[in-house]
Each structure stands twice: as C-alpha cells, then as structure tokens.
Short mmCIF file of N, CA and C in Angstrom, two decimals:
data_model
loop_
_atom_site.label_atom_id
_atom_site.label_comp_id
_atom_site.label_asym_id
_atom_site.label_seq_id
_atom_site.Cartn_x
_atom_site.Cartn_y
_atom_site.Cartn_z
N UNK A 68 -6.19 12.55 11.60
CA UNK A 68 -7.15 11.62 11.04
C UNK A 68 -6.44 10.53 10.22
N UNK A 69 -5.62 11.09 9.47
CA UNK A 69 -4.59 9.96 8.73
C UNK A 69 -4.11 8.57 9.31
N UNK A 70 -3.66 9.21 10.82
CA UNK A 70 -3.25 8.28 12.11
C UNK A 70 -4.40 7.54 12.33
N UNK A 71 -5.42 7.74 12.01
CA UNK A 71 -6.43 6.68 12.36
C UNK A 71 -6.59 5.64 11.92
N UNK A 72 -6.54 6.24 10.20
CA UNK A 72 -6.24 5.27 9.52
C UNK A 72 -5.60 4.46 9.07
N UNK A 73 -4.37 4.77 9.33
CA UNK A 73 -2.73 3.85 9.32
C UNK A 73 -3.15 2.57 10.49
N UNK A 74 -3.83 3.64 11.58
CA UNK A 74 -3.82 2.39 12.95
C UNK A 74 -4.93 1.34 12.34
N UNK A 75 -5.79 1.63 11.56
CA UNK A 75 -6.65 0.63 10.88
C UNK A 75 -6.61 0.01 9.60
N UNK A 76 -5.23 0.22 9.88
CA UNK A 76 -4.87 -0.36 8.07
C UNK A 76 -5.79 0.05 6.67
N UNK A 77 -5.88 0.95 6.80
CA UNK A 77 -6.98 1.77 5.57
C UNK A 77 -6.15 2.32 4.89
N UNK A 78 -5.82 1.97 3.35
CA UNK A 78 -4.86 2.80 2.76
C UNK A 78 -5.14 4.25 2.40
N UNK A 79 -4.20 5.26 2.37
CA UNK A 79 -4.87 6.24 2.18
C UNK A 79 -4.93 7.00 0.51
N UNK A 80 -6.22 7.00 0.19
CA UNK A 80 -6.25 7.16 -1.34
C UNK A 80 -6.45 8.47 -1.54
N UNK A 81 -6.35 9.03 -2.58
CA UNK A 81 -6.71 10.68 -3.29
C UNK A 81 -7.99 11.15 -2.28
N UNK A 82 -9.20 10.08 -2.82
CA UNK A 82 -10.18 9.92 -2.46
C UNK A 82 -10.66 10.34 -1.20
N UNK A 83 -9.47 9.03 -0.07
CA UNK A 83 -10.36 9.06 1.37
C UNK A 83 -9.86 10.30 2.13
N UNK A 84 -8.35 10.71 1.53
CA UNK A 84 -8.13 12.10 2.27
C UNK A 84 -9.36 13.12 1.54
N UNK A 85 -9.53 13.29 0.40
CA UNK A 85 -10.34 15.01 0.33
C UNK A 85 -11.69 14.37 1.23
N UNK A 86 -12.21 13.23 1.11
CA UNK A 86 -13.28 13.33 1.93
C UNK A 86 -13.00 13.23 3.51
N UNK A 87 -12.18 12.94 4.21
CA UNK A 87 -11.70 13.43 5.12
C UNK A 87 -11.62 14.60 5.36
N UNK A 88 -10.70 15.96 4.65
CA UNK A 88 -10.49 16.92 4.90
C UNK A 88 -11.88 17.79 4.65
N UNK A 89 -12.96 17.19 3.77
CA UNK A 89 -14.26 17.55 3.56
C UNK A 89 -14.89 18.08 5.06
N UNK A 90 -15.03 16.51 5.29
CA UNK A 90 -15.52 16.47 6.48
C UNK A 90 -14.60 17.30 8.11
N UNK A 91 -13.45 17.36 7.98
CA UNK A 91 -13.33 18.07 9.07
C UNK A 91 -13.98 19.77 8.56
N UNK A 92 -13.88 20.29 7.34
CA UNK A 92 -14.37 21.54 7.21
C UNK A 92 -15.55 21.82 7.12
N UNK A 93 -16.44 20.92 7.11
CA UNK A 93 -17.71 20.80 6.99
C UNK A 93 -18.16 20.42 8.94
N UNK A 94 -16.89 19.76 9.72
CA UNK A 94 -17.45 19.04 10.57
C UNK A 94 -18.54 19.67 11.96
N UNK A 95 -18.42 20.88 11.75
CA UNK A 95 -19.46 21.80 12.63
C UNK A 95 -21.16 21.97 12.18
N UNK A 96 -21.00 21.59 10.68
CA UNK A 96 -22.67 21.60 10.35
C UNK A 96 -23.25 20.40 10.53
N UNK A 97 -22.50 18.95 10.71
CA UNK A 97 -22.70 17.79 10.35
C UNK A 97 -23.83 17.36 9.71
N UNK A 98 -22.48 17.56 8.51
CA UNK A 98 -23.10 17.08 6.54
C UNK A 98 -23.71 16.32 6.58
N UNK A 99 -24.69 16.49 5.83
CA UNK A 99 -25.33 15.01 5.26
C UNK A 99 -24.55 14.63 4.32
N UNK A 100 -24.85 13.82 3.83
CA UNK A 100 -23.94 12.87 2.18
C UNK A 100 -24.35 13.54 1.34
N UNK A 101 -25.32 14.15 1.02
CA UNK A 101 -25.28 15.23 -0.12
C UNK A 101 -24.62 16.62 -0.50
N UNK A 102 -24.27 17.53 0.81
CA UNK A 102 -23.35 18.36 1.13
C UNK A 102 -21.62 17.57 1.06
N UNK A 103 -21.41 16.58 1.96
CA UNK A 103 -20.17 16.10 1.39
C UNK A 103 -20.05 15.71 0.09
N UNK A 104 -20.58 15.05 -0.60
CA UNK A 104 -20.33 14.78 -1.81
C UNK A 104 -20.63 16.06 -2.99
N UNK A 105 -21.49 16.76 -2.72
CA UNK A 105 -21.04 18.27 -3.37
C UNK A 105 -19.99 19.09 -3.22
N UNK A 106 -20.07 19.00 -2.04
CA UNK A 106 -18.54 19.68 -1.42
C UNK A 106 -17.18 18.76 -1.90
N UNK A 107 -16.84 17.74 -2.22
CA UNK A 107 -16.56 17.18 -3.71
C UNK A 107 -16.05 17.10 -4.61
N UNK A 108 -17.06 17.21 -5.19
CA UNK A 108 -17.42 17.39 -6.46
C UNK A 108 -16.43 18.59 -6.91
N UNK A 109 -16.64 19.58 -6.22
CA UNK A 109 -15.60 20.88 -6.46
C UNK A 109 -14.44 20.83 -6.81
N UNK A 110 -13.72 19.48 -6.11
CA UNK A 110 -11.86 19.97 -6.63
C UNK A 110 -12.32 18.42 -7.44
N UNK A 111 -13.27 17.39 -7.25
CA UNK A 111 -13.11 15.97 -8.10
C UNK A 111 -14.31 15.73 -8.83
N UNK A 112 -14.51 16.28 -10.30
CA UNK A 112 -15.60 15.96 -10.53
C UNK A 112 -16.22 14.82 -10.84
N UNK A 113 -15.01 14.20 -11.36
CA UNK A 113 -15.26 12.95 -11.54
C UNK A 113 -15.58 11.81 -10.60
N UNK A 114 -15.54 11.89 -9.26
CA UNK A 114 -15.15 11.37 -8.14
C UNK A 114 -17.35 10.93 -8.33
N UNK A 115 -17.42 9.80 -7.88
CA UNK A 115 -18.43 8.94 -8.13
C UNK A 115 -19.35 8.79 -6.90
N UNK A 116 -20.38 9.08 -6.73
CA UNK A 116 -21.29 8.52 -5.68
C UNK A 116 -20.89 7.69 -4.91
N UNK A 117 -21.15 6.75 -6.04
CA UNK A 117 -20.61 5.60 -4.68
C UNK A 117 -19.58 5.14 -4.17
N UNK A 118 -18.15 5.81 -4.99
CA UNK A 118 -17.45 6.17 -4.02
C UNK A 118 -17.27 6.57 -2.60
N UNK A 119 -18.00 8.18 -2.98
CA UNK A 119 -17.97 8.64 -1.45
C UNK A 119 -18.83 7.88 -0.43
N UNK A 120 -20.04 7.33 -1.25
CA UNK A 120 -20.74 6.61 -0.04
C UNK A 120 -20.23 5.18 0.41
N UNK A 121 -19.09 4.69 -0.31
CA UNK A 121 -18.64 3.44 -0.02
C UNK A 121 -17.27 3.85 1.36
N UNK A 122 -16.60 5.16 0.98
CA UNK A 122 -16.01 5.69 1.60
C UNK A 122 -16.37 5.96 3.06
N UNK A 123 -17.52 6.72 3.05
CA UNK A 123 -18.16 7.05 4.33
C UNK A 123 -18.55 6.05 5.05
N UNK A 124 -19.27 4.71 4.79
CA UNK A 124 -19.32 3.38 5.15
C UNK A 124 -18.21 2.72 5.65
N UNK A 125 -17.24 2.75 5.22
CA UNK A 125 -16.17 2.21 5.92
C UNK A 125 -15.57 2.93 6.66
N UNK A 126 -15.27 4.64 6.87
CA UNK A 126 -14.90 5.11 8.07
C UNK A 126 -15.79 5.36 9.46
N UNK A 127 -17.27 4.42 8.94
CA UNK A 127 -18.31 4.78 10.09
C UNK A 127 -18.06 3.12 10.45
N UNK A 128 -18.12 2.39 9.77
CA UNK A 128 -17.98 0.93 10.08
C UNK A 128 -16.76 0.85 11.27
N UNK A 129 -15.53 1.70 10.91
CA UNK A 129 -14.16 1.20 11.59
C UNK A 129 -14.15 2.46 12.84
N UNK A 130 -15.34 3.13 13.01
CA UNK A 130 -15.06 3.63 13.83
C UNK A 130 -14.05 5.31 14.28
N UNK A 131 -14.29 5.82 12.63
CA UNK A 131 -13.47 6.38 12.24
C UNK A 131 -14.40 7.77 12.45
N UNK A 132 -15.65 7.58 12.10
CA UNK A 132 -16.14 9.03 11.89
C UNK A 132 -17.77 8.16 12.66
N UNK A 133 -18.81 9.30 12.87
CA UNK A 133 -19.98 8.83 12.78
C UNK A 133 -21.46 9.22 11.96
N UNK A 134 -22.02 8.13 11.91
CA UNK A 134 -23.63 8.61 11.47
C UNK A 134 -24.60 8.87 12.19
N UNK A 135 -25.21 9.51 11.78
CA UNK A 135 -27.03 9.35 12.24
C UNK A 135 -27.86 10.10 11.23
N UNK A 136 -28.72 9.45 11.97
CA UNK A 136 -30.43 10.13 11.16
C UNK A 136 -31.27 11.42 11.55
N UNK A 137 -31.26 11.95 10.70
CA UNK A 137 -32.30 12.90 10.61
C UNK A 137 -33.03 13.46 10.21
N UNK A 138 -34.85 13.15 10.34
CA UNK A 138 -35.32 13.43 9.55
C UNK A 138 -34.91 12.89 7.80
N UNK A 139 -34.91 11.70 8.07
CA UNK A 139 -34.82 11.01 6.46
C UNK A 139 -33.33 11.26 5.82
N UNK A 140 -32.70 11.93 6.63
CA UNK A 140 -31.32 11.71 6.29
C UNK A 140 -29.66 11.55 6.87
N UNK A 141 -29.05 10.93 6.49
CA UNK A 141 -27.96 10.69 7.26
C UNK A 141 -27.09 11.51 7.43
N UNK A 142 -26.93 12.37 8.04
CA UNK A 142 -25.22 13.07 8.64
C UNK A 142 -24.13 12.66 8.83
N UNK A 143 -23.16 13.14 9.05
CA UNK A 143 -21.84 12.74 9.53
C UNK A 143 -20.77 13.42 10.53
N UNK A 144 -20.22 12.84 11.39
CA UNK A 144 -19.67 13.83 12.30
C UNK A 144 -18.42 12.97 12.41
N UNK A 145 -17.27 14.06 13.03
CA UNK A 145 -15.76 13.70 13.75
C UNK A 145 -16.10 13.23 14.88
N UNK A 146 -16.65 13.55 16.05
CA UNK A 146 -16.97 12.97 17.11
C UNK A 146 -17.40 12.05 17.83
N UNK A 147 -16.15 10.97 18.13
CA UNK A 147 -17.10 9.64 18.75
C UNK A 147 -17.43 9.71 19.84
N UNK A 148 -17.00 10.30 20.86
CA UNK A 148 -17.28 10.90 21.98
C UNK A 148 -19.10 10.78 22.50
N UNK A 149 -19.56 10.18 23.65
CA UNK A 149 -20.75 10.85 23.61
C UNK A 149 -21.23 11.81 23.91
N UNK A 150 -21.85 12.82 23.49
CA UNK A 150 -22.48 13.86 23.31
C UNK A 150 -24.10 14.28 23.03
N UNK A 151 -24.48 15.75 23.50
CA UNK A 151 -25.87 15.88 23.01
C UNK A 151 -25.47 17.05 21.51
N UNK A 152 -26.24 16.37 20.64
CA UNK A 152 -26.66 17.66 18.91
C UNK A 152 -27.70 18.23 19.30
N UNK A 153 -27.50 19.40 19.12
CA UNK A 153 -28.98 20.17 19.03
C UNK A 153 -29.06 20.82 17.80
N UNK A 154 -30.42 20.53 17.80
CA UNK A 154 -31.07 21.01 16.58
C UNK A 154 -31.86 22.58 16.44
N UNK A 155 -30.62 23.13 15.85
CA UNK A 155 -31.58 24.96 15.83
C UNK A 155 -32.87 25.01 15.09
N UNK A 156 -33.35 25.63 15.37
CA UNK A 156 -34.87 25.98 14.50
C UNK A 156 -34.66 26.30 13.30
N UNK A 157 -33.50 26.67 12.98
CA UNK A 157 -33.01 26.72 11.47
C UNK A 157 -32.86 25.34 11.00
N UNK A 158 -32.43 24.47 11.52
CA UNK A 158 -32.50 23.13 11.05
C UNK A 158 -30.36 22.71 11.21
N UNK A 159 -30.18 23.78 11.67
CA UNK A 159 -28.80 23.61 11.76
C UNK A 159 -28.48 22.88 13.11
N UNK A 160 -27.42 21.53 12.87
CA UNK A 160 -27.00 21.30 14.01
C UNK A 160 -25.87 20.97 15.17
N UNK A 161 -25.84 21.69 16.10
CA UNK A 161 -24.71 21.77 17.17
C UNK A 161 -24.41 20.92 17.69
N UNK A 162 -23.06 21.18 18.09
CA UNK A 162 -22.38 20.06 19.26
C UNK A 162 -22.43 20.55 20.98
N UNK A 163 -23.34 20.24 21.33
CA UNK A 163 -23.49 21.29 22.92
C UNK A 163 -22.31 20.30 23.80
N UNK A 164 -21.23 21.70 24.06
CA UNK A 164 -20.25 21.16 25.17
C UNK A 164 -20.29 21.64 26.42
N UNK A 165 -20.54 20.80 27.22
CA UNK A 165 -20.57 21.21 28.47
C UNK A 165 -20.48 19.90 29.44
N UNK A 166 -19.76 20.29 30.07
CA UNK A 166 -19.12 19.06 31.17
C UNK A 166 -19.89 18.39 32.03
N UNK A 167 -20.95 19.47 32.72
CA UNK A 167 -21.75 18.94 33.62
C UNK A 167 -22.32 17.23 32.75
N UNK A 168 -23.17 18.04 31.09
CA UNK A 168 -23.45 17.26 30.73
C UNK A 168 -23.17 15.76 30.06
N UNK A 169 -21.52 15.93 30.09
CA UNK A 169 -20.54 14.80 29.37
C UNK A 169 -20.95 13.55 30.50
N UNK A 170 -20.70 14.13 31.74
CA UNK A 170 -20.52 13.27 33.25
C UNK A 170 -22.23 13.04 33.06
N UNK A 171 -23.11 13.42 32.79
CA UNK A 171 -24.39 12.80 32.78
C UNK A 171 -24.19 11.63 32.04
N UNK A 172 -23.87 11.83 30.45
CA UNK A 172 -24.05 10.96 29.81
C UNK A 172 -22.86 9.62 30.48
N UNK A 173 -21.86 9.85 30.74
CA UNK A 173 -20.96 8.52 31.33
C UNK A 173 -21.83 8.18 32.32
N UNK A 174 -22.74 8.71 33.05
CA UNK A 174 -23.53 8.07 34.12
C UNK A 174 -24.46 7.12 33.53
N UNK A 175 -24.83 7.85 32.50
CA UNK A 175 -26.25 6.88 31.62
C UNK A 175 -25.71 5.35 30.94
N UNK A 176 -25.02 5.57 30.53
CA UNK A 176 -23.78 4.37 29.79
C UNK A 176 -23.26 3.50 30.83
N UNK A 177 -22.83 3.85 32.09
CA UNK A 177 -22.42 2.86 33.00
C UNK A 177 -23.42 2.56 33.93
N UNK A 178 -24.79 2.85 33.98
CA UNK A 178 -25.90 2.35 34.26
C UNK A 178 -26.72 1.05 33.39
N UNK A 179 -26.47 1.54 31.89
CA UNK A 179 -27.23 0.54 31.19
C UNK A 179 -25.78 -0.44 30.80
N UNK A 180 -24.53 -0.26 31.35
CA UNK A 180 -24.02 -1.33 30.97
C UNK A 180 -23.91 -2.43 32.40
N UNK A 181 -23.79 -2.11 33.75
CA UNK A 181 -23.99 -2.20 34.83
C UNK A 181 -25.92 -2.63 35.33
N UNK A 182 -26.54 -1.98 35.06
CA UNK A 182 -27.67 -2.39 35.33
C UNK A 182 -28.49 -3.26 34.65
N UNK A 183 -28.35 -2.59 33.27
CA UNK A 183 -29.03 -3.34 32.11
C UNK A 183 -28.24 -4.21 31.17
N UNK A 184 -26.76 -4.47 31.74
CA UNK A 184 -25.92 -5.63 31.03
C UNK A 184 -26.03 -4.89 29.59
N UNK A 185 -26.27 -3.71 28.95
CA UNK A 185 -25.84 -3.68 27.36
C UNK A 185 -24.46 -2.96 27.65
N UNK A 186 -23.96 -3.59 26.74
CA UNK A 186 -22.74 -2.78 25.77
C UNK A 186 -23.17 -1.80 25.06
N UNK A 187 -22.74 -0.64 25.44
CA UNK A 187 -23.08 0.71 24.49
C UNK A 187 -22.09 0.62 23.47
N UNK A 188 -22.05 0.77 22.22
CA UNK A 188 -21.48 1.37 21.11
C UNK A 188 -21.19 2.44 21.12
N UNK A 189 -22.11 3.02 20.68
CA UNK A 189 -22.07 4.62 20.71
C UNK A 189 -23.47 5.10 21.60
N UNK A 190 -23.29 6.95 22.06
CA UNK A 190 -24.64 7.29 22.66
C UNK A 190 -24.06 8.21 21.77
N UNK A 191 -25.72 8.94 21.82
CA UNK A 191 -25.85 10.02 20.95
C UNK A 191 -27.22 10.94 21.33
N UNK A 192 -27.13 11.56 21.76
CA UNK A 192 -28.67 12.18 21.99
C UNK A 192 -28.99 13.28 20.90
N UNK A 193 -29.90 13.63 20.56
CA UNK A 193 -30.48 14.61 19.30
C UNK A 193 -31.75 15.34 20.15
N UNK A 194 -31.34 16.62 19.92
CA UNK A 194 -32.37 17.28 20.80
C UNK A 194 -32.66 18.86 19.87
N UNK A 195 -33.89 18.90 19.87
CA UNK A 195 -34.53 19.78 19.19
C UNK A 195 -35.18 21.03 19.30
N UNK A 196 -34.96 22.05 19.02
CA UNK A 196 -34.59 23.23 20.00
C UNK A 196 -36.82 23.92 19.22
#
C-alpha cells in the first residue's frame, strides 16, 4: 500500500500509515468511518476527525482505496477491482469471489463503454442477502 502511495506522490505520515494498516485489518468488514476512526483512536488518541476523514478523501480521490454507501453510511474497502458485496442479514458485508462472476461484470463494463459510450470509473454492485 505504501507503493501506492510513493507512485502518487502522497507523503507518508504517522497518520496515513495507521489508517492504512487500519483499514487493511479491518478490510474484510468494510468499515465505515466510524469503526476506522475508533479503531484509531486506540494507539492515537489524539488523532482528529477530520484528519482521518480528510485522509480517507484523498486515498478514495487518488484511487487508492474505495467508498460507498450504505444505508446512510459510508464504508471503505482495499478493492478497486470490480466486484459484487453482499450484504448478510446480519448487516455484515462480503466480498463474493467468484470468477464466473468477475467475467460477468467485465462484460457489463465493456458493453456500457462500447454500447453506451460511458467510461466506467468504478462498478460496484451491493446485493442484499
């Protein structure tokens, strides 16, 4: 992850590593900003809101990590990759890997960039169990 950020000229501070290393240990529940920044809080107490949220903004901006919404709040994940999350009935949510379905989604993306002329950014599907 460091390498990412060297390749993006992001210096690396106290800061952006623990929330980095936050987030890869966290990166299977994909945290919301309130779990990362609690999670935190633990070794930095001092370490400031808007820090971390200025932090998280710029590694989602550069492409470094990602967001989404759910249900009124934002998550965060390692994975830029597109992929489907599923959502357990616990409210917990997964990264479903499976190949068949990777090659779906590259089908869907080079359809709407091919058919429908968009540029995809990112795909992301959220699916709710």
């Amino acid at each position: 992850m460091e390498e990412k950020l060297k390749e993006e000229k992001i210096k690396i501070t106290p800061q952006r590593r623990e929330i980095i290393r936050r987030l890869e240990e966290l990166e299977k529940t994909h945290p919301s900003f309130n779990q990362i920044y609690q999670s935190i809080k633990e070794t930095q107490p001092n370490v400031s809101r808007s820090t971390v949220h200025d932090n998280l903004k710029l590694l989602v901006e550069r492409g470094i990590i990602r967001s989404f919404n759910y249900k009124g709040e934002t998550r965060y994940e390692m994975s830029p990759e597109p992929h489907v999350n599923l959502v357990e009935c616990n409210g917990e949510i997964v990264d479903i890997k499976n190949q068949n379905i990777h090659k779906k989604l590259d089908e869907i993306i080079a359809i709407l960039k091919d058919e429908e002329n968009i540029k995809i950014k990112s795909l992301l599907v959220l699916v709710e169990k």
